[in-house]
Amino acid sequence: MIPQTFEYTAPQTLEEALGLIAGGDRKILAGGMSLIPLMKLRLATPGEVVDLGRVSGLNGISENGGVVSIGAMTTHHAIETSRVTRAHCPLLAETAGHIGDVQVRNVGTLGGAVAHADPAADYPAALLALEAQIKLISAQATRSVAASDFFLDAFTTALEPGEIVLEVEVPAEDQSEGYSYEKVPHPASGFAVVGIAARIKKDGNRIAMARIGVTGMGAHAFRALAAEKVLENGGSVADAAATVGDGETPNSDLYASADYRLHLARVHAARALATAISRAS
Amino acid sequence: MATTISKPATLVGKGIRRQEDPRLITGTAVYVDDIKMPGMHHAAIVRSPHAAARIAGINTEAALAHPGVVAVFTGADVKNLGAVPCASSLPGLRVPHHHLLAQDRVYYTGHPVAVVVATDRYVAADAASLVEVQYDPQPAVADPEKALAAGAPAVHPQWPDNTSFTFHQEGGDTGQAFRDAEIVVKQRITSQRLIPTSIETRGVVAEWRPGEKSLTMFTSTQIPHLVRTLVAGILGMPENHLRVITPEVGGGFGSKLNVYAEEALMCYIAKEIGKPVKWVESRRENFQATIHGRGHVDYYELAAKRDGTMLGLKLKLIQDLGAYHQLLTPAIPTLSVLMMPGLYKFKSISADIIGVFTNCVPTDAYRGAGRPEATHGIERMVDILAAELHMDPAEIRFKNFVGKDEFPYATTTGLFYDSGNYALPLQNAMAQVDYAGLRQEQATARAAGKLMGIGLSTYGEICAIGPSAAMPAGGWESATVKIEPSGKVTVMTGASPHGQGEETTFAQIVADELGVDIDDVMVVHGDTAVVQYGIGTFGSRGTAVGGAALFYALQELKAKIKKFGAMLLGSDNVSLVGGSCVDDATGKSVSFAEMAVAAYHAKTLPPNTQPGLVATYFWEPPNFTFPFGAHIVVTDVDRETGRISIRRYVAVDDCGKIINPLLVAGQVHGGVAQGLGQALWEEAVYDEQGQLITGELTDYALPKASFMPLIESSHTETPSPVNPLGVKGVGEAGTIGCSPAVVNSVVDALSPLGVRHIDMPLTPQKIWKLIVQSGGLS
């Protein structure tokens, strides 16, 4: 549990940080709840670590014109408890409350989690269901990538060398929407064996919109598009849930084999949808 | 000087808070890793990544060339030192020579191969990865039943059958019992390998003082004196030149009831380099190289009459030993055999143990050490029998309990149960949960398609370990009590408490016996240069044996201070009352402090009396003690996911007289937590190649506080006649009573689906598969 020797830099400004990140064998420390354990186990052995913890302007939550902007260095705890997220994207606040434990939530950040892209991380399910945009910045440019184009593979994202996550933009949820994040936490790691983020908009008794993000099931989180369609076409929750994971190759490990994981995803999709429907007005 | 007199209230029996806690809670306690010495070096251990391999060569040049590295030691350096000791002896036991570092082969993943010593902990860790070991991997076997199969890889090439020993024990006539039987039930029952996982891992600091030719070793252990004797033996040095100091210990649970290679290695290295050296185990090392617990595959057969009367029990016990014998490895399953009859009147038992080598880290004592396995076995078998006979599991237990008028009760395994009222805890627990009402509720739930379970276990355990005749190296315990000239009282206990709270319970006993204020009592332990020889804390013996030694030392001291009181009062008829000595005739008294001063100033002395007030007592217990109890667990199983929820956990334990109910509650809670860990979550899993795939806390599911149900704990108090305190021991009760109650409950929940047994841990996936197989999802 002793990391290899590394250089540590803590830039104060974004410009300084982007300059440092532009070259070399550098890892970005954005909370460190994943990176530090990996380094202590020597599974990650970066030569240099750039700590974004002291960079000003990367932290904060605000709502403007129906879009909630969350700075990359905003902690899970802040997202879980902020009045802005609770009012305008309660699905994300609820999801943040399922991450790790209190200590982890007080230190870990949204940008760090998103950039790390653990296949069992909680946020990606919610960000997909919320159709969030991930804003990226490098020394040269900024760009915005839809969550559905951002998570590419296990621990692999659309981030290019020299880029960092600047902020995440979430379209505010409609007040009438229902939402739910249903998670089966691994009893040891607390990571999602499966996690289902659901949003529902009703039009009378009809489901006008369904968004379902699924994490823990495969190499990266995905939208359960077929299930969304079933609901939007008037199908039942059970029929919708039964399509979750179709065409995917579920992860398999000691705790949950592929078939059990697929089953859990479907059971918890049905539960998440039922809760979201009951919360929608 | 008069502050310590008159303390009429008794403290024994009161739930006072632990004297130890302030330093633990405020982070001011001192653990091994807190110890720093001038010039201290740091060691990192190179461990085998293979479960079985020949070592073709070791190149240490790159590591030695690394700046800050002062030495690298390999197997060749320590070849002629003694072996890691095994204290157990069984007829025909095969004991592999357990070198401090691997010689030409490695036998398990994590096997120590080399030690790198550097000026800095980080440098040592960096340099460890520069040691080049050429391994020639060999086939490995990690499963004890596969190791017994023909053609299995040999863990130790000299013993191709992988069998370390076989052991047979018989009592009564099982042949007759099975001929008389009207029903026989059989079941294979496993108790999986567990990782003890103390929060503080092992750690050692060793310092050599060349002028004094003496070594001082700080080590996180449960048995400092035994470590001193045995490590001195490994190193070939006089044991009185080795001082072992055990500072605060952050949990042991049996895993530190041992003598490890690293302890001897650090002593050897400190002497070789002439500098103090520290090694602190990482969590991965702790998982790979500190002993594991359990590791049973048991085949049971139970013979009974159709009215539920149990006649005989047969057991074939396959013990996964791992690659080596640590201190007590082969002895642990023999404890299982001793306790296999449980609380029941068996006329006969027959047991065969097969001790099997595997390419895994050795198993040894883990909280309960053989008794949880035995209790799990018998309590599962009783439930299986009850189910076959369509009897209520409580009724069949009441029918077979040893009666409360039958003590001392001689078991077919050769034990004498000391005292008990086995029906009472079960009656209390049943009343507490409204057992009849629960069964009705269950019938309603079942009719609605719900899976609700009610499980009970009635356990017995063997504690206060133990009489010396039953132990490899003494089963007594020692205590010294000193009344200091100022009247303060110092206790030195040979038991080495490490979280159990004897600094508090022993002070309670002293305060009551001497009539002094509890804050005037200091309990000292864990330093072989200060404390007289002792055995240690394990097997729920700290208070039941160490406390009894303290009690007898106090009686000697009381007799002596009374002599000084009589002298000061000029009377032969005096009594000790509270902290004072009172003249029975006149009512005049002298204080405790006045007597202490008189004993040390020694201006005059009572006849035939030495100055000073010190008494030492080594107490040999005449028997074990046998705590017992009943746990009832109510569970709900989610039909869709297999998830288990514990609705109620009721524990009624009888640990004899209770000295401090608060500490007893803590022991029950901790024990139940570890029992739930085994029942529901924990399992050390090695793959076919002998890699530990639950090698970190991210994979190995230790119970968290948030997983715990409310534990409704209460007690019955049946004093033990074995010791003057009437105590029986409580450190392991929760663990022993827990796992069968949980499994019985879940099997009961699933019984409508035809399920009659499930092996631990009861993971949701396992339960779901059973539900699916039974067609129960539809």
XYZ file of C-alpha atoms in Angstrom, chain A residues 1-6 40-43 101 184-191 252-261 263-264 267-268 270-271, chain B residues 121-122 125-127 129 282-284 638-643 681 683 685 693-694 696-702 704 707 763-765 768-769 777:
70
model
C 0.000 0.000 0.000
C 2.896 2.311 -0.753
C 2.858 4.122 -4.111
C 5.836 4.461 -6.370
C 7.670 7.776 -6.189
C 5.933 10.520 -8.140
C -1.122 2.578 -3.467
C -1.655 -0.843 -5.018
C 0.838 0.157 -7.729
C -1.766 -0.587 -10.380
C -19.721 6.353 1.851
C -27.453 -2.992 -5.994
C -24.220 -2.127 -4.222
C -21.435 -4.683 -4.067
C -21.206 -5.536 -0.367
C -17.430 -5.070 -0.312
C -16.647 -2.236 -2.705
C -19.961 -0.404 -2.628
C -19.775 -0.053 -6.416
C -19.599 -11.489 -14.700
C -17.744 -11.819 -11.425
C -17.727 -13.745 -8.171
C -20.626 -11.780 -6.741
C -22.884 -11.733 -9.775
C -22.654 -13.969 -12.822
C -23.763 -12.602 -16.192
C -27.218 -14.177 -15.959
C -27.810 -13.022 -12.397
C -26.581 -9.530 -13.251
C -31.787 -10.530 -14.016
C -30.913 -7.930 -11.349
C -35.762 -6.446 -11.623
C -34.276 -3.143 -10.536
C -38.841 -2.385 -13.031
C -38.470 -1.065 -9.482
C 9.583 2.786 3.964
C 8.974 4.042 0.440
C 8.788 -0.770 -1.184
C 10.371 0.491 -4.429
C 13.389 -1.762 -4.028
C 9.991 -4.668 -6.821
C -0.173 -4.018 4.156
C -3.798 -5.086 3.833
C -2.952 -7.260 0.823
C -36.767 -11.297 -1.640
C -38.166 -13.812 -4.093
C -37.039 -11.734 -7.078
C -33.425 -11.018 -6.153
C -32.541 -13.539 -3.451
C -31.689 -10.734 -1.065
C -20.973 -12.184 3.025
C -15.502 -16.000 1.828
C -11.825 -17.541 -2.539
C -9.216 -13.548 -5.778
C -10.760 -11.921 -2.714
C -8.562 -6.775 -1.033
C -11.350 -5.195 0.967
C -12.926 -4.186 -2.351
C -13.543 -7.890 -3.043
C -13.807 -9.468 0.400
C -17.119 -8.409 1.893
C -16.496 -7.594 5.515
C -20.154 -2.874 7.669
C -25.353 -3.962 7.362
C -25.173 -14.567 -1.163
C -28.198 -13.244 -3.024
C -26.961 -14.955 -6.195
C -31.717 -16.655 -6.390
C -30.336 -19.723 -8.148
C -40.074 -17.541 -9.443
